[in-house]
Short mmCIF file of N, CA and C in Angstrom, two decimals:
data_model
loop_
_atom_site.label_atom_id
_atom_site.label_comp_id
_atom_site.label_asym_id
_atom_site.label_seq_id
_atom_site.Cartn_x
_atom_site.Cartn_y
_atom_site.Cartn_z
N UNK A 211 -42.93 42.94 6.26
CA UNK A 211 -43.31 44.11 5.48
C UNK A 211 -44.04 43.68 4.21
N UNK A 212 -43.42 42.70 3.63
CA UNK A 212 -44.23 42.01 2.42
C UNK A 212 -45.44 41.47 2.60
N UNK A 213 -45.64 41.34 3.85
CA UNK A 213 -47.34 40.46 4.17
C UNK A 213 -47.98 41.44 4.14
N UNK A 214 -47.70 42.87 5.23
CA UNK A 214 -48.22 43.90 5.22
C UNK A 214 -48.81 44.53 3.67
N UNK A 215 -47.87 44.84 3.62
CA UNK A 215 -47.98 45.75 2.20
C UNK A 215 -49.40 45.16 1.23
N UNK A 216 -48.99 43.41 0.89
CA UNK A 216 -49.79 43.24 0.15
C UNK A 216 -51.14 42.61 1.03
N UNK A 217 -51.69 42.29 1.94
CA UNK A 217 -52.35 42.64 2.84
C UNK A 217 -53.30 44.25 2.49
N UNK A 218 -52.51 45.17 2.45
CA UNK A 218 -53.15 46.19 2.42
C UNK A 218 -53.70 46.58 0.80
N UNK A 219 -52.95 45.68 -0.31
CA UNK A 219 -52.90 45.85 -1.51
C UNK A 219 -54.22 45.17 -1.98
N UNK A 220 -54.29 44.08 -1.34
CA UNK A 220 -55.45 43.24 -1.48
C UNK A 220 -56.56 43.78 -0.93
N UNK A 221 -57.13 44.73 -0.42
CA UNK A 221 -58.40 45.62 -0.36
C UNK A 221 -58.78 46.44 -1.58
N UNK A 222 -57.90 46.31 -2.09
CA UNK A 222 -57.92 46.91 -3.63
C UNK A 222 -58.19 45.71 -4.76
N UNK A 223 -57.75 45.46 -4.79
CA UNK A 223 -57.24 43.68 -5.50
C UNK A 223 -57.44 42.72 -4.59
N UNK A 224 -58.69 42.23 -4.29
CA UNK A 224 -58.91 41.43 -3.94
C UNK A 224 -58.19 39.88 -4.50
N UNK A 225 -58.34 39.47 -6.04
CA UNK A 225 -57.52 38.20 -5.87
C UNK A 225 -56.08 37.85 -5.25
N UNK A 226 -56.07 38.89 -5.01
CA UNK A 226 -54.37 38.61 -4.64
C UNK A 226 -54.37 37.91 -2.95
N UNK A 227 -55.85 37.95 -2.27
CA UNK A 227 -56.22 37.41 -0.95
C UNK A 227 -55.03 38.10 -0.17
N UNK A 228 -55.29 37.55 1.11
CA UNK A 228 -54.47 37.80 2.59
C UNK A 228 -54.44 36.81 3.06
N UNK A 229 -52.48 37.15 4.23
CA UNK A 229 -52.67 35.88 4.28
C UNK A 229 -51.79 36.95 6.58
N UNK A 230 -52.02 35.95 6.76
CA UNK A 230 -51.41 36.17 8.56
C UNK A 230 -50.12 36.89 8.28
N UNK A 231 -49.80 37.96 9.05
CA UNK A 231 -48.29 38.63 8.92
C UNK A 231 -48.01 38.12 10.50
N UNK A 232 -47.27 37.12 9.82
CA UNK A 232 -46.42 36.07 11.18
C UNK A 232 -44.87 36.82 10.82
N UNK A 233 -44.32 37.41 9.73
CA UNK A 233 -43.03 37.65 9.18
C UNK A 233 -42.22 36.08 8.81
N UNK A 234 -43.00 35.43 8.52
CA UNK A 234 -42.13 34.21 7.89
C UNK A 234 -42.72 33.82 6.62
N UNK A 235 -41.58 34.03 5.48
CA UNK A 235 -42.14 33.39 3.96
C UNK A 235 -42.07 32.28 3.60
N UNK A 236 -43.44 31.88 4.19
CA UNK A 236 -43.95 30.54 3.77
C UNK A 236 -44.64 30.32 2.76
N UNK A 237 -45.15 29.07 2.21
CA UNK A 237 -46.07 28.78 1.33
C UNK A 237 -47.28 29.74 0.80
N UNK A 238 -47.77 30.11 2.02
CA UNK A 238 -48.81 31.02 1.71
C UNK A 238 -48.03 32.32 1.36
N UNK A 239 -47.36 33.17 1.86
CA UNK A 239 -46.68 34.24 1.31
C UNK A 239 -46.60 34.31 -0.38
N UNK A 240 -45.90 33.21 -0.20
CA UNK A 240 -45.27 32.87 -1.84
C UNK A 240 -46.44 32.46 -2.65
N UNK A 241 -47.37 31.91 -2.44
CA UNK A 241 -48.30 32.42 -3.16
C UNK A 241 -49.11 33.56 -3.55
N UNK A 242 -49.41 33.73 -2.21
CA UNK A 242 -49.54 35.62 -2.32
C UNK A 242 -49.02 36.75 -3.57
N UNK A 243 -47.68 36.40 -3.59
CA UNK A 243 -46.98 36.93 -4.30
C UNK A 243 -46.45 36.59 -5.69
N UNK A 244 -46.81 35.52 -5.89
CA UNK A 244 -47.71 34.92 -7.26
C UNK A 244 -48.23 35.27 -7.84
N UNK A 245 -49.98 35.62 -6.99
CA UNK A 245 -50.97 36.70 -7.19
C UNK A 245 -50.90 37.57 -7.86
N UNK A 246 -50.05 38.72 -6.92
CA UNK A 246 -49.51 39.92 -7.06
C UNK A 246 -48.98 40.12 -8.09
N UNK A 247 -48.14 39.00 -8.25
CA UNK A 247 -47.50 39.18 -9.89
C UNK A 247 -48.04 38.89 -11.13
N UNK A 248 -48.84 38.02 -11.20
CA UNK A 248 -50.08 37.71 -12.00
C UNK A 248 -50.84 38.77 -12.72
N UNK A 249 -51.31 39.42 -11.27
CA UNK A 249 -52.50 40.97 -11.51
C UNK A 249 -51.23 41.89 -11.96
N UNK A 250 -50.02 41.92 -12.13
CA UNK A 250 -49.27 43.36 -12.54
C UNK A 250 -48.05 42.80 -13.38
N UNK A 251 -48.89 41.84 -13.77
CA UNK A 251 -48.08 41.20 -15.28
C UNK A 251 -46.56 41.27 -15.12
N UNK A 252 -46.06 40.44 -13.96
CA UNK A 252 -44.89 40.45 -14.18
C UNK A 252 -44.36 38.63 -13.85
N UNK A 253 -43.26 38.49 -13.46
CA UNK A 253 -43.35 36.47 -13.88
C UNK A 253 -43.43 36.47 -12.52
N UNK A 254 -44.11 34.89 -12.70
CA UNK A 254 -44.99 34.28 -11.70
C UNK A 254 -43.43 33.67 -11.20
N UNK A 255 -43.15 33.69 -10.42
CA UNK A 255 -41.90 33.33 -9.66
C UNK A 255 -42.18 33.08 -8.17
N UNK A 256 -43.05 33.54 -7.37
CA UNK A 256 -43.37 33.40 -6.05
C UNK A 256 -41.98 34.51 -5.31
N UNK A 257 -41.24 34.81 -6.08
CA UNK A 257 -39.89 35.43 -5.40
C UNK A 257 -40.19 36.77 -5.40
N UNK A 258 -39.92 37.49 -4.10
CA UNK A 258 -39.85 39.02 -4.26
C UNK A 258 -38.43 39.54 -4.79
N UNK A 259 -38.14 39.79 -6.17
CA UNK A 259 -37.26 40.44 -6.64
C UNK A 259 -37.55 41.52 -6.75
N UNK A 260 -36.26 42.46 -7.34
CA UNK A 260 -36.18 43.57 -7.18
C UNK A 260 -37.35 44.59 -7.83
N UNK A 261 -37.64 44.06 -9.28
CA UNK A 261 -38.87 44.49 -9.94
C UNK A 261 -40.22 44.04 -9.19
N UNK A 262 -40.54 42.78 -8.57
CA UNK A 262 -41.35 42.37 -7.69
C UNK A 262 -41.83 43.84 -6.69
N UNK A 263 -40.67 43.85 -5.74
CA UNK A 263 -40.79 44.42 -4.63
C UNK A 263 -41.02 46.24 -5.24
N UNK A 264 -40.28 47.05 -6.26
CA UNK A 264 -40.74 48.25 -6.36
C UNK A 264 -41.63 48.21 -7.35
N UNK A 265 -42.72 46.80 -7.57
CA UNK A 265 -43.88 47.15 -8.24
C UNK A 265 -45.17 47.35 -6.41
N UNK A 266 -44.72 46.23 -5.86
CA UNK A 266 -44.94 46.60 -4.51
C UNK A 266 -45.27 48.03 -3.82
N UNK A 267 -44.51 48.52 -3.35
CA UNK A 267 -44.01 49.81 -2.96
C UNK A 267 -44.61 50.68 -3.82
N UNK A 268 -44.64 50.73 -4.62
CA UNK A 268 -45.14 51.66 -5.96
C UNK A 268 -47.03 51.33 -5.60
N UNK A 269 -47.76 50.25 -5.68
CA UNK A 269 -48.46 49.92 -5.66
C UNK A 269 -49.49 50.04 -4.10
N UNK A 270 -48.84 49.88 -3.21
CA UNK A 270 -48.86 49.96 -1.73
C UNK A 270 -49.06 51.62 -1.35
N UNK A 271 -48.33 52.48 -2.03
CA UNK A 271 -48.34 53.75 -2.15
C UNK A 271 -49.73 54.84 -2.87
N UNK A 272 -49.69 54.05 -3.70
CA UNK A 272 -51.30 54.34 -4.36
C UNK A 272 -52.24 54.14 -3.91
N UNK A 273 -52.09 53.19 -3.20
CA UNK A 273 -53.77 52.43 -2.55
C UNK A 273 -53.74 52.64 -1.14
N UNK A 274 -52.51 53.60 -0.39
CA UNK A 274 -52.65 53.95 0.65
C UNK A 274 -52.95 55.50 0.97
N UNK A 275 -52.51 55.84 -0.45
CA UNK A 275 -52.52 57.27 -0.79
C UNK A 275 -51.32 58.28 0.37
N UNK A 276 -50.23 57.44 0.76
CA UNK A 276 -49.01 58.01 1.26
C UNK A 276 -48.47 59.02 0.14
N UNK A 277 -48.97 58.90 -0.65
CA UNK A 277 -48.18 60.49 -1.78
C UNK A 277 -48.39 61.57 -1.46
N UNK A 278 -50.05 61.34 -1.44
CA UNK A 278 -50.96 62.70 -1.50
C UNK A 278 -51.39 63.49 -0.18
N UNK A 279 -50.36 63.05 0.74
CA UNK A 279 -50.32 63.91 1.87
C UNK A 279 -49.94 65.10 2.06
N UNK A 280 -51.04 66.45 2.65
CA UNK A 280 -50.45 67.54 2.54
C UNK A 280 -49.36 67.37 3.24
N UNK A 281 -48.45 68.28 2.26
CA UNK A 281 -46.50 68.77 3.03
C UNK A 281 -47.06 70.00 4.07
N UNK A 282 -46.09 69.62 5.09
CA UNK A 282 -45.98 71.06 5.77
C UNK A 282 -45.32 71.92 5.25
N UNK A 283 -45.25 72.89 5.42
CA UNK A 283 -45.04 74.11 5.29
C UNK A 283 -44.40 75.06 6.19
#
């Protein structure tokens, strides 16, 4: 889900690159997410913590525009 997400984040933000969603956090992941943290000023840790991951989600949401879907009715 973390490759995904920022995968999709990185069409927006390009430095943050892409990397293969194999689902294993490897080297490249963890850099990835370096990136990520870099561009949204939070510490460079390579670790998805909890602030990590709902800057994620938060971020993934915007640039997919999953908010602004009309509700049914």
């Amino acid at each position: 889900t973390t490759q995904t997400f920022l995968n999709r984040i990185a069409r927006n933000y390009p430095l943050i690159g892409k990397v293969a969603v194999d689902g294993v956090y490897g080297p490249a992941t963890a850099q990835q997410v370096k990136l990520f943290q870099q561009v949204f000023n939070l510490p460079q840790t390579g670790v998805v913590d909890f602030k990590t991951w709902y800057a994620i989600s938060r971020i993934y949401v915007a640039t997919t525009k999953i908010a602004s879907l009309n509700p049914v009715i």
